[in-house]
XYZ file of C-alpha atoms in Angstrom:
678
model
C -100.771 29.839 97.662
C -103.185 28.163 95.265
C -103.707 31.436 93.466
C -100.007 31.777 92.614
C -99.796 28.341 90.864
C -100.047 28.560 87.120
C -102.822 26.681 85.478
C -101.835 23.668 83.434
C -98.714 22.915 85.569
C -99.057 19.560 87.293
C -96.811 18.485 90.138
C -95.750 14.854 89.633
C -96.534 12.354 92.297
C -93.645 10.749 94.183
C -92.414 7.475 92.713
C -92.170 4.251 94.660
C -88.601 3.762 93.402
C -86.734 6.846 94.502
C -83.214 5.685 93.584
C -81.518 6.727 90.354
C -78.783 5.168 88.240
C -76.370 7.917 89.240
C -77.087 7.741 92.943
C -74.059 5.528 93.521
C -71.773 8.230 92.074
C -70.865 10.886 94.589
C -69.323 14.187 93.554
C -67.115 16.198 95.900
C -66.088 19.805 95.444
C -63.445 19.551 98.163
C -60.558 17.094 97.713
C -60.248 16.608 101.467
C -63.957 15.829 101.882
C -63.679 12.036 101.163
C -61.269 11.616 104.076
C -63.939 12.742 106.542
C -66.269 10.007 105.358
C -63.679 7.232 105.815
C -63.339 5.227 109.007
C -60.703 6.340 111.464
C -58.382 3.381 110.752
C -58.487 4.085 107.008
C -57.726 7.764 107.607
C -54.658 6.839 109.670
C -53.346 4.511 106.948
C -53.989 7.155 104.297
C -52.117 9.761 106.325
C -49.138 7.433 106.801
C -48.982 6.702 103.079
C -49.117 10.382 102.235
C -46.288 11.140 104.652
C -44.235 8.297 103.177
C -44.744 9.534 99.606
C -43.854 13.079 100.594
C -40.672 11.999 102.357
C -39.607 9.827 99.419
C -40.301 12.666 97.024
C -38.169 15.009 99.124
C -35.260 12.540 98.995
C -35.594 12.150 95.204
C -35.767 15.912 94.722
C -32.695 16.425 96.885
C -30.727 13.808 94.945
C -31.766 15.327 91.632
C -30.676 18.747 92.854
C -27.281 17.370 93.927
C -26.873 15.702 90.536
C -27.729 18.906 88.705
C -25.288 20.847 90.841
C -22.539 18.309 90.137
C -23.176 18.447 86.406
C -23.154 22.234 86.494
C -19.954 22.273 88.550
C -18.308 19.671 86.332
C -16.547 21.476 83.498
C -15.204 19.669 80.480
C -11.417 20.131 80.374
C -10.229 22.385 77.567
C -6.895 21.489 75.924
C -4.993 24.113 73.975
C -2.592 23.536 71.100
C 0.979 22.985 72.229
C 2.682 24.198 69.034
C 1.911 26.290 65.967
C 3.536 26.505 62.559
C 2.894 28.938 59.734
C 1.895 27.280 56.464
C 3.012 28.474 53.027
C -0.534 28.519 51.656
C -3.953 26.914 51.762
C -3.378 23.264 52.685
C -5.743 20.696 51.156
C -4.213 17.411 52.348
C -1.810 16.206 55.030
C -0.256 12.769 55.586
C 2.577 11.476 57.758
C 5.281 8.864 57.379
C 4.974 5.500 59.099
C 7.597 6.443 61.688
C 5.983 9.819 62.386
C 9.133 11.815 61.551
C 7.853 13.643 58.462
C 4.668 15.388 57.392
C 3.772 15.839 53.726
C 1.522 18.793 52.932
C -0.319 19.269 49.650
C -1.204 22.923 49.141
C -1.313 25.685 46.582
C 1.886 25.889 44.521
C 3.139 22.413 45.339
C 4.317 19.990 48.019
C 6.140 20.555 51.330
C 8.005 18.148 53.606
C 7.859 19.062 57.318
C 10.028 17.645 60.104
C 7.808 16.816 63.084
C 10.613 17.242 65.624
C 11.338 20.881 64.739
C 8.207 21.806 62.728
C 10.354 23.228 59.969
C 10.112 22.784 56.223
C 13.026 20.622 55.043
C 12.155 20.407 51.342
C 9.544 21.725 48.890
C 8.452 20.997 45.347
C 6.879 24.109 43.853
C 4.896 24.835 40.728
C 2.810 27.993 40.497
C 0.212 26.264 38.290
C -0.311 23.240 40.554
C -2.558 22.907 43.594
C -2.397 19.460 45.177
C -5.697 18.235 46.621
C -4.859 14.716 47.869
C -1.774 12.745 48.916
C -1.200 9.043 49.590
C 2.074 8.051 51.263
C 3.972 4.895 52.155
C 7.435 4.189 53.538
C 10.017 2.178 51.605
C 12.558 2.065 54.432
C 15.732 4.051 55.169
C 13.909 7.409 55.216
C 12.542 6.841 51.693
C 8.889 7.609 51.025
C 6.691 7.153 47.967
C 4.001 9.794 47.389
C 0.979 9.626 45.070
C -0.696 13.008 44.510
C -3.639 14.441 42.573
C -4.059 18.136 41.790
C -7.128 20.256 41.153
C -6.943 19.600 37.382
C -7.046 15.819 37.802
C -3.348 15.186 37.075
C -1.751 12.310 39.001
C 1.931 12.560 39.930
C 4.359 10.152 41.553
C 7.016 11.577 43.906
C 9.888 10.016 45.828
C 11.260 11.533 49.036
C 14.870 10.434 49.516
C 17.674 11.971 51.608
C 15.504 15.049 52.304
C 15.058 15.563 48.552
C 11.802 15.359 46.616
C 11.966 13.882 43.094
C 9.163 13.887 40.538
C 9.271 10.395 39.048
C 6.250 10.183 36.785
C 3.136 12.050 35.661
C 0.638 9.229 35.274
C -1.828 10.845 32.846
C 0.565 13.174 31.047
C -0.324 13.890 27.416
C 0.403 16.747 25.047
C -3.198 17.362 23.942
C -5.111 18.536 26.999
C -8.442 17.669 25.371
C -7.434 14.009 25.156
C -6.085 13.739 28.711
C -7.805 11.440 31.170
C -8.795 12.904 34.520
C -7.670 11.176 37.716
C -10.172 11.235 40.569
C -8.160 9.215 43.149
C -4.614 7.897 43.290
C -3.604 5.579 46.144
C -0.552 3.483 46.926
C -0.418 0.194 48.821
C 1.236 0.052 52.226
C 4.243 -1.848 50.896
C 4.697 0.528 47.960
C 4.583 -2.227 45.329
C 1.222 -1.307 43.812
C -0.812 1.771 43.069
C -4.397 2.303 41.932
C -5.808 5.296 40.066
C -9.473 5.963 39.306
C -9.506 7.434 35.807
C -12.256 9.184 33.891
C -12.150 9.528 30.128
C -13.618 12.693 28.648
C -14.778 12.417 25.066
C -14.677 15.689 23.085
C -18.137 16.806 21.994
C -18.862 19.756 19.741
C -20.788 22.496 21.472
C -23.283 22.888 18.631
C -24.531 19.347 19.330
C -25.122 20.076 22.995
C -28.708 20.411 24.213
C -27.706 21.841 27.612
C -28.791 25.451 28.106
C -26.726 27.678 30.370
C -27.432 31.156 31.606
C -24.036 32.850 31.439
C -23.853 35.978 33.550
C -22.171 39.058 32.166
C -19.679 39.114 35.018
C -18.143 35.815 33.844
C -15.609 36.014 31.053
C -16.242 34.267 27.763
C -13.297 31.930 28.268
C -14.531 30.807 31.685
C -18.022 30.280 30.287
C -16.729 28.105 27.455
C -14.616 26.074 29.862
C -17.639 25.577 32.119
C -19.766 24.538 29.147
C -17.050 22.148 27.953
C -16.840 20.571 31.406
C -20.606 20.084 31.767
C -20.933 18.646 28.262
C -18.135 16.162 28.823
C -19.264 15.296 32.351
C -22.320 13.536 30.936
C -20.363 11.550 28.356
C -17.448 10.097 30.312
C -16.541 6.593 31.362
C -14.619 5.441 34.421
C -12.187 2.618 35.102
C -9.479 1.613 37.574
C -5.812 1.422 36.573
C -3.622 -0.799 38.770
C 0.147 -0.173 38.521
C 3.172 -2.149 39.627
C 5.987 0.022 41.034
C 9.545 -1.357 40.636
C 10.695 0.102 43.926
C 13.773 -2.137 44.233
C 15.016 -0.908 40.860
C 14.249 2.696 41.811
C 16.309 2.475 44.991
C 19.343 1.172 43.069
C 18.960 3.894 40.447
C 18.722 6.579 43.107
C 21.933 5.405 44.738
C 23.822 5.751 41.476
C 22.304 9.139 40.636
C 22.717 10.565 44.125
C 26.428 11.252 43.538
C 25.911 12.996 40.177
C 22.796 15.086 40.924
C 22.759 18.339 42.837
C 20.525 18.906 45.877
C 18.426 21.337 43.815
C 17.360 18.607 41.382
C 13.584 18.046 41.504
C 13.139 15.476 38.719
C 14.585 12.008 38.320
C 14.143 9.772 35.294
C 13.730 6.305 36.705
C 12.375 3.055 35.341
C 8.764 3.409 34.185
C 5.820 2.039 36.101
C 4.054 -1.046 34.781
C 0.320 -1.006 34.065
C -0.783 -4.277 35.641
C -4.467 -4.258 34.738
C -7.278 -1.983 33.642
C -10.502 -2.842 35.451
C -13.729 -1.633 33.890
C -17.209 -1.679 35.443
C -19.048 -4.975 34.999
C -21.322 -5.083 32.019
C -25.066 -4.940 32.437
C -26.460 -8.483 31.951
C -27.927 -8.856 28.497
C -29.624 -11.650 26.638
C -27.597 -14.822 26.347
C -26.985 -17.106 23.440
C -26.369 -20.165 25.634
C -28.797 -23.012 25.001
C -28.397 -25.349 27.978
C -27.194 -25.356 31.608
C -24.187 -27.457 30.581
C -22.949 -24.566 28.447
C -23.316 -22.239 31.429
C -21.271 -24.569 33.629
C -18.666 -24.923 30.903
C -18.425 -21.128 30.762
C -18.006 -21.020 34.523
C -15.229 -23.616 34.446
C -13.273 -21.320 32.127
C -12.794 -18.914 35.007
C -15.861 -16.678 34.997
C -16.983 -16.145 38.551
C -20.334 -17.443 39.773
C -22.735 -14.803 41.097
C -21.868 -11.897 38.819
C -24.960 -12.462 36.680
C -22.994 -12.684 33.439
C -23.718 -16.366 32.741
C -27.428 -17.182 32.641
C -30.106 -18.673 30.393
C -32.316 -15.572 30.072
C -32.750 -14.470 26.485
C -33.167 -10.905 25.243
C -36.822 -11.584 24.490
C -37.410 -12.600 28.112
C -35.748 -9.393 29.369
C -38.030 -7.318 27.128
C -41.176 -9.170 28.203
C -40.256 -8.817 31.861
C -39.628 -5.083 31.462
C -42.921 -4.585 29.629
C -44.873 -6.527 32.263
C -43.282 -4.545 35.063
C -44.117 -1.201 33.447
C -47.691 -2.267 32.747
C -48.256 -3.414 36.320
C -46.671 -0.429 38.075
C -47.251 2.346 35.534
C -49.229 4.500 37.972
C -46.330 4.421 40.438
C -43.683 5.304 37.862
C -43.238 8.995 37.144
C -41.780 10.327 33.939
C -38.632 11.440 35.767
C -37.984 8.047 37.344
C -38.141 6.099 34.082
C -34.599 5.666 32.781
C -33.910 6.080 29.115
C -31.893 3.440 27.249
C -28.959 5.878 27.146
C -29.049 6.284 30.936
C -29.183 2.520 31.430
C -26.068 2.058 29.322
C -23.998 4.750 31.059
C -23.005 2.704 34.107
C -21.296 3.890 37.303
C -19.308 7.111 37.636
C -16.888 6.222 40.468
C -15.371 3.308 42.370
C -13.581 2.602 45.654
C -10.706 0.144 46.023
C -8.705 -1.452 48.867
C -5.507 -3.482 48.700
C -5.720 -6.819 50.523
C -2.938 -8.822 52.145
C -2.695 -12.616 52.243
C -5.507 -13.941 54.427
C -7.500 -17.165 54.481
C -7.952 -19.547 51.568
C -9.317 -16.984 49.090
C -5.762 -15.972 48.219
C -4.432 -19.410 47.299
C -5.790 -20.313 43.905
C -3.819 -19.019 40.972
C -1.407 -16.738 42.822
C 2.340 -16.596 42.936
C 4.260 -16.713 46.182
C 4.402 -13.254 47.744
C 7.538 -11.954 49.408
C 7.201 -9.607 52.404
C 3.794 -8.206 53.286
C 2.794 -7.132 49.812
C -0.846 -7.166 48.657
C -2.078 -10.196 46.812
C -5.450 -8.785 45.705
C -7.450 -5.613 45.267
C -11.168 -5.376 46.072
C -13.354 -2.731 44.461
C -17.004 -1.730 44.384
C -18.724 0.574 41.924
C -21.283 3.111 43.051
C -24.793 1.804 42.614
C -23.618 -1.821 42.889
C -24.428 -4.501 45.473
C -21.315 -6.602 44.887
C -17.755 -6.350 46.177
C -15.348 -7.707 43.559
C -11.877 -9.076 44.286
C -9.065 -9.331 41.719
C -5.801 -11.184 42.262
C -2.633 -9.175 41.628
C 0.026 -11.900 41.635
C -1.237 -14.118 38.853
C 1.069 -16.314 36.868
C 1.620 -15.332 33.210
C -0.538 -18.232 31.994
C -3.513 -16.982 33.970
C -3.393 -13.371 32.810
C -6.337 -12.317 30.649
C -6.722 -9.518 28.154
C -9.618 -8.177 30.229
C -9.453 -8.776 33.992
C -12.248 -10.791 35.515
C -13.015 -10.945 39.242
C -11.799 -13.966 41.181
C -14.096 -13.549 44.209
C -17.498 -11.894 44.500
C -18.948 -10.816 47.862
C -22.722 -10.328 47.404
C -24.747 -7.930 49.560
C -28.450 -7.345 50.030
C -28.347 -3.565 49.523
C -26.416 -0.989 47.556
C -22.904 -0.274 48.879
C -22.443 3.313 50.073
C -19.058 3.278 51.844
C -16.397 0.814 52.982
C -13.449 0.340 55.317
C -10.786 -2.334 55.776
C -8.949 -3.318 58.941
C -5.179 -2.862 59.124
C -4.648 -6.620 58.816
C -7.159 -6.670 55.890
C -8.934 -9.647 57.447
C -12.173 -7.701 57.914
C -13.957 -5.748 55.191
C -16.703 -3.452 56.495
C -19.414 -2.279 54.099
C -21.974 0.428 54.781
C -25.127 -0.483 52.867
C -28.318 1.315 52.033
C -31.022 1.000 54.680
C -28.706 1.759 57.652
C -27.124 -1.693 57.415
C -23.474 -2.490 58.152
C -22.021 -5.834 57.043
C -18.620 -7.064 58.232
C -17.033 -9.762 56.059
C -14.414 -12.131 57.477
C -11.953 -12.955 54.705
C -10.458 -15.829 56.677
C -13.571 -17.967 56.316
C -15.447 -16.074 53.605
C -18.563 -15.438 55.697
C -20.172 -12.447 57.421
C -18.625 -11.646 60.789
C -21.530 -9.440 61.921
C -24.586 -7.646 60.545
C -25.581 -4.429 62.310
C -28.562 -2.128 61.830
C -27.785 1.509 62.621
C -30.679 3.429 64.226
C -32.105 6.515 62.599
C -33.178 7.312 59.064
C -30.018 8.826 57.574
C -27.930 7.034 54.968
C -24.432 5.965 56.035
C -21.762 8.113 54.391
C -18.483 7.442 56.286
C -16.975 4.723 58.474
C -13.747 4.341 60.422
C -12.545 1.049 61.869
C -10.254 0.165 64.755
C -9.232 -3.401 65.627
C -9.307 -4.236 69.340
C -9.086 -7.395 71.420
C -11.148 -8.537 74.369
C -9.542 -11.978 74.596
C -5.947 -13.009 75.228
C -3.888 -13.149 72.083
C -2.984 -16.696 71.091
C -1.313 -18.181 68.034
C -3.657 -18.680 65.119
C -3.509 -22.455 65.005
C -3.599 -23.017 68.772
C -6.851 -21.271 69.534
C -9.411 -18.848 68.190
C -8.691 -15.156 67.850
C -12.004 -13.371 68.254
C -11.254 -9.664 68.167
C -13.842 -6.978 68.644
C -14.163 -4.258 66.047
C -14.863 -0.673 67.010
C -16.620 1.312 64.275
C -17.410 4.991 64.057
C -20.347 5.488 61.687
C -21.377 8.889 60.347
C -24.708 9.420 58.583
C -25.748 12.032 56.061
C -28.242 13.400 58.559
C -25.335 14.524 60.774
C -25.756 11.788 63.395
C -22.755 9.793 64.600
C -22.672 6.369 66.285
C -20.033 4.241 67.974
C -20.449 0.523 67.284
C -18.572 -2.333 68.953
C -19.065 -5.559 67.007
C -18.072 -9.113 67.888
C -18.659 -12.604 66.551
C -22.111 -14.076 67.096
C -24.192 -10.902 67.052
C -22.596 -9.420 70.171
C -22.854 -5.732 69.249
C -23.233 -2.485 71.161
C -24.335 0.777 69.535
C -23.951 4.131 71.324
C -25.330 7.357 69.844
C -22.678 10.046 70.130
C -24.701 12.763 68.411
C -28.302 12.391 67.337
C -29.733 14.014 64.232
C -29.031 17.726 64.808
C -31.750 20.340 64.540
C -29.508 22.585 62.427
C -26.604 22.015 60.038
C -24.134 23.657 62.428
C -23.958 20.618 64.715
C -23.443 18.060 61.942
C -20.391 15.825 62.330
C -17.775 16.280 59.602
C -14.940 14.141 61.039
C -15.358 11.098 63.287
C -12.325 8.914 63.886
C -11.313 6.574 66.728
C -8.120 7.472 68.576
C -5.951 4.322 68.352
C -3.668 5.176 71.291
C -6.478 6.197 73.699
C -8.931 3.636 75.017
C -12.592 4.113 74.043
C -12.118 7.682 72.814
C -13.223 9.168 69.502
C -12.267 12.430 67.814
C -15.260 14.456 66.593
C -15.279 17.628 64.511
C -18.505 19.498 63.877
C -19.465 21.989 61.226
C -19.681 24.808 63.744
C -15.926 24.463 64.327
C -16.041 22.542 67.615
C -13.342 19.888 68.103
C -13.788 17.431 70.983
C -12.888 13.979 72.268
C -15.843 11.734 73.141
C -16.109 8.569 75.206
C -17.735 5.640 73.437
C -19.245 3.981 76.514
C -21.137 7.010 77.876
C -21.501 8.915 74.621
C -20.384 12.172 76.250
C -17.520 14.591 75.551
C -14.535 14.332 77.893
C -12.144 16.868 76.326
C -12.478 19.958 74.166
C -9.632 20.886 71.841
C -9.428 24.637 71.509
C -7.767 26.648 68.771
C -6.495 30.166 69.521
C -9.263 32.807 69.427
C -7.630 34.357 66.363
C -8.067 31.223 64.210
C -10.832 28.942 62.986
C -10.783 25.589 61.242
C -9.444 25.788 57.715
C -12.565 24.207 56.243
C -15.703 23.674 58.297
C -17.188 21.144 55.859
C -13.995 19.158 55.219
C -11.424 19.920 57.935
C -7.804 19.034 57.167
C -6.495 17.045 60.148
C -4.325 14.044 60.951
C -4.035 11.655 63.911
C -0.443 10.431 64.217
C -0.319 7.231 66.359
C 3.465 6.889 66.819
C 4.108 10.200 68.552
C 0.455 10.513 69.679
C -0.212 13.884 68.095
C -3.108 15.578 66.359
C -2.438 18.038 63.539
C -5.153 20.528 62.573
C -4.972 23.304 59.995
C -6.547 26.634 60.854
C -7.060 29.979 59.116
C -6.704 33.376 60.718
C -9.933 35.301 61.145
C -9.904 38.109 58.605
C -12.345 40.949 57.858
C -14.857 40.429 55.096
C -13.066 42.850 52.758
C -9.915 40.728 52.935
C -11.523 37.340 52.375
C -11.141 37.485 48.573
C -7.484 38.522 48.780
C -5.468 35.310 48.287
C -2.199 37.054 49.136
C -3.372 37.603 52.701
C -4.311 33.959 53.240
C -2.679 33.135 56.596
C -2.925 29.486 57.552
C -1.296 27.690 60.471
C -0.736 24.122 61.535
C -1.656 23.468 65.176
C -0.264 20.502 67.076
C -1.988 18.798 70.022
C 0.501 16.494 71.737
C -1.622 13.988 73.677
C 1.433 12.483 75.361
C 1.970 15.755 77.255
C -1.560 15.961 78.699
C -1.725 14.320 82.133
C -5.531 14.334 82.004
C -5.383 11.580 79.372
C -3.353 9.149 81.488
C -6.562 7.392 82.500
C -7.381 6.565 78.867
C -3.973 5.525 77.594
C -3.680 2.090 76.037
C -1.372 0.032 78.279
C -1.239 -3.011 75.997
C -1.241 -2.777 72.204
C -4.167 -3.915 70.142
C -4.154 -7.211 68.328
C -1.056 -7.490 66.189
C -1.612 -7.608 62.451
C 0.457 -10.763 62.001
C -1.367 -12.485 64.875
C -4.771 -11.903 63.291
C -3.699 -13.024 59.837
C -3.656 -16.633 58.750
C -1.887 -18.088 55.741
C -3.544 -21.383 54.921
C -1.832 -23.926 52.724
C -4.928 -25.730 51.468
C -8.691 -25.826 51.758
C -8.665 -28.708 54.244
C -6.573 -26.707 56.697
C -8.959 -23.771 56.370
C -11.974 -26.004 57.064
C -10.294 -27.535 60.122
C -9.556 -24.089 61.518
C -13.141 -23.003 60.872
C -14.611 -26.059 62.640
C -12.236 -25.582 65.567
C -13.304 -21.986 65.998
C -16.969 -23.007 65.814
C -16.417 -25.667 68.469
C -14.624 -23.258 70.788
C -17.366 -20.629 70.502
C -20.423 -22.866 71.019
C -21.127 -21.478 74.493
C -21.230 -17.942 73.198
C -23.453 -18.902 70.276
C -25.882 -20.820 72.517
C -26.106 -17.866 74.883
C -26.905 -15.517 72.010
C -29.424 -17.983 70.603
C -31.228 -18.248 73.939
C -31.281 -14.473 74.218
C -32.846 -14.096 70.764
C -35.515 -16.718 71.527
C -36.315 -14.892 74.749
C -36.753 -11.659 72.840
C -39.023 -13.365 70.315
C -41.161 -14.939 73.051
C -41.893 -11.486 74.475
C -43.414 -10.379 71.186
C -46.904 -11.444 70.224
C -46.400 -12.582 66.646
C -49.645 -13.190 64.846
């Protein structure tokens, strides 16, 4: 043995301390091996625990399997259209009368009036050169309707539907020279029919040789079309926008129609009535510039003359201070400013390119100062916001002659923290909902002039559309005998394609339910989201892939699918033409027949239909029908005689809601205590 041991290899002697640091760690190759080393009592307990876990897991698995089977067996009911009507052409807009008896369709070659009872065309106004793109309608009583339309060339027209006849009253922006004509972007009428508002754009003629825009004109495009396209692009960059507010003498029109009805034939399509009155021309607010005021007393004196506080027009900042501030900002953040983000002086002076307006009824104490007494439910003010602005401006309509100015100035300013992207107004016009940048929704209460709720929408997509429905969770009481605290149901659609249902109440009591999250592809994006006023907690959704469904707001799941015939698809997947009619509880959807690709460009073979879904005939919707009406408009509106009465009502409502506010305050403090704020 000694001969086989290599020389130079020494065997170490055994150490006195034979333990190692890793001796207390035992490694097992068999998972069941540790159980054999445990005492018998521990092995029994371990076996009982394992059996208990296995039995519980079997119960959970069985319940999950039953749930999956129920979901698989549960099929969403599919509702088919109850009626169909052939349309004369491609329909771009559809509205209904207040009583639900007539439909007004704006399409290629004119306007059509449809009877909802028989689905037949009772009267048309045709012009081969006109294609109506939008319609606004209101009822004047006794089957008389006032229509405001805009065509594809930006011409605004005013129609009157009377005794199943359609009369063209006025072309708002009619002018002989087409190059000098203003273009109308939107034309809306108030609910009472006394006022109308048109968003106008002025196009200044510019010679083509002075244009620096370079276009690549393809050979397939005619020279005339290329010049028209060049003219449009050149003038698009040099236009200005404003809002024209008109007063319609509807009482005079009705008397004139009665006298002319006996002399005119049924084929008459034009009626020369009293002209409309241009009430005011509202321009975008000027960009604040350097002031010439020397002291704060001059600023206050300017404010006392009627200029509203908060618009930024009256200040003590000189032009030199503006220039120094701009230079300091550029010097400090020059590395963050790219050449494309720096605005030229010409771009700074251009201003906004569009605005949105809403007519407001009498509500609260903001409508008292400087207004005449309003008969009936006619608007007393119009609120507008310009794109890119943070402020909502309100202008009074019923001013006395002494208070009229050459240039209208806002009477109320509603400031906001972010840029306004979209807006909505409740039917009673008490609540004004603004969708702001940064996924923020602000609800203003016109009764007290303060925010009703502030809501943050989840996700990262900008808000692009909102629909509002007024509901009530409390018993309806007279305005001066107790508080009316309605809940507002909002349907918010984001540019990312996501859609949310929001229920907002006073004191931060809000609930947000995600109906559709941000879709992976553009096909699932929501194009139409609108609450169904006659069905409880249901929302109509239309997606870009052509799917039409009814969703429940509480669970955020579809409950009904509305199916078109297999031979038709939605008329426009991006902007579907549809209408929810609350009186007769019907849904109208336009659809186009599926045609081969070779026939798509043939306009003569354009076959469109109007499909009707009568919700009152579906027994499956009986569970969701609204048994009691929502809060009445007159019950949620308050006409206050003076400021003291408004303050008393405000303090009374605050006193009656102290329990709710304390509960919300305690909840917020509890949430803050759970967070470790350092």
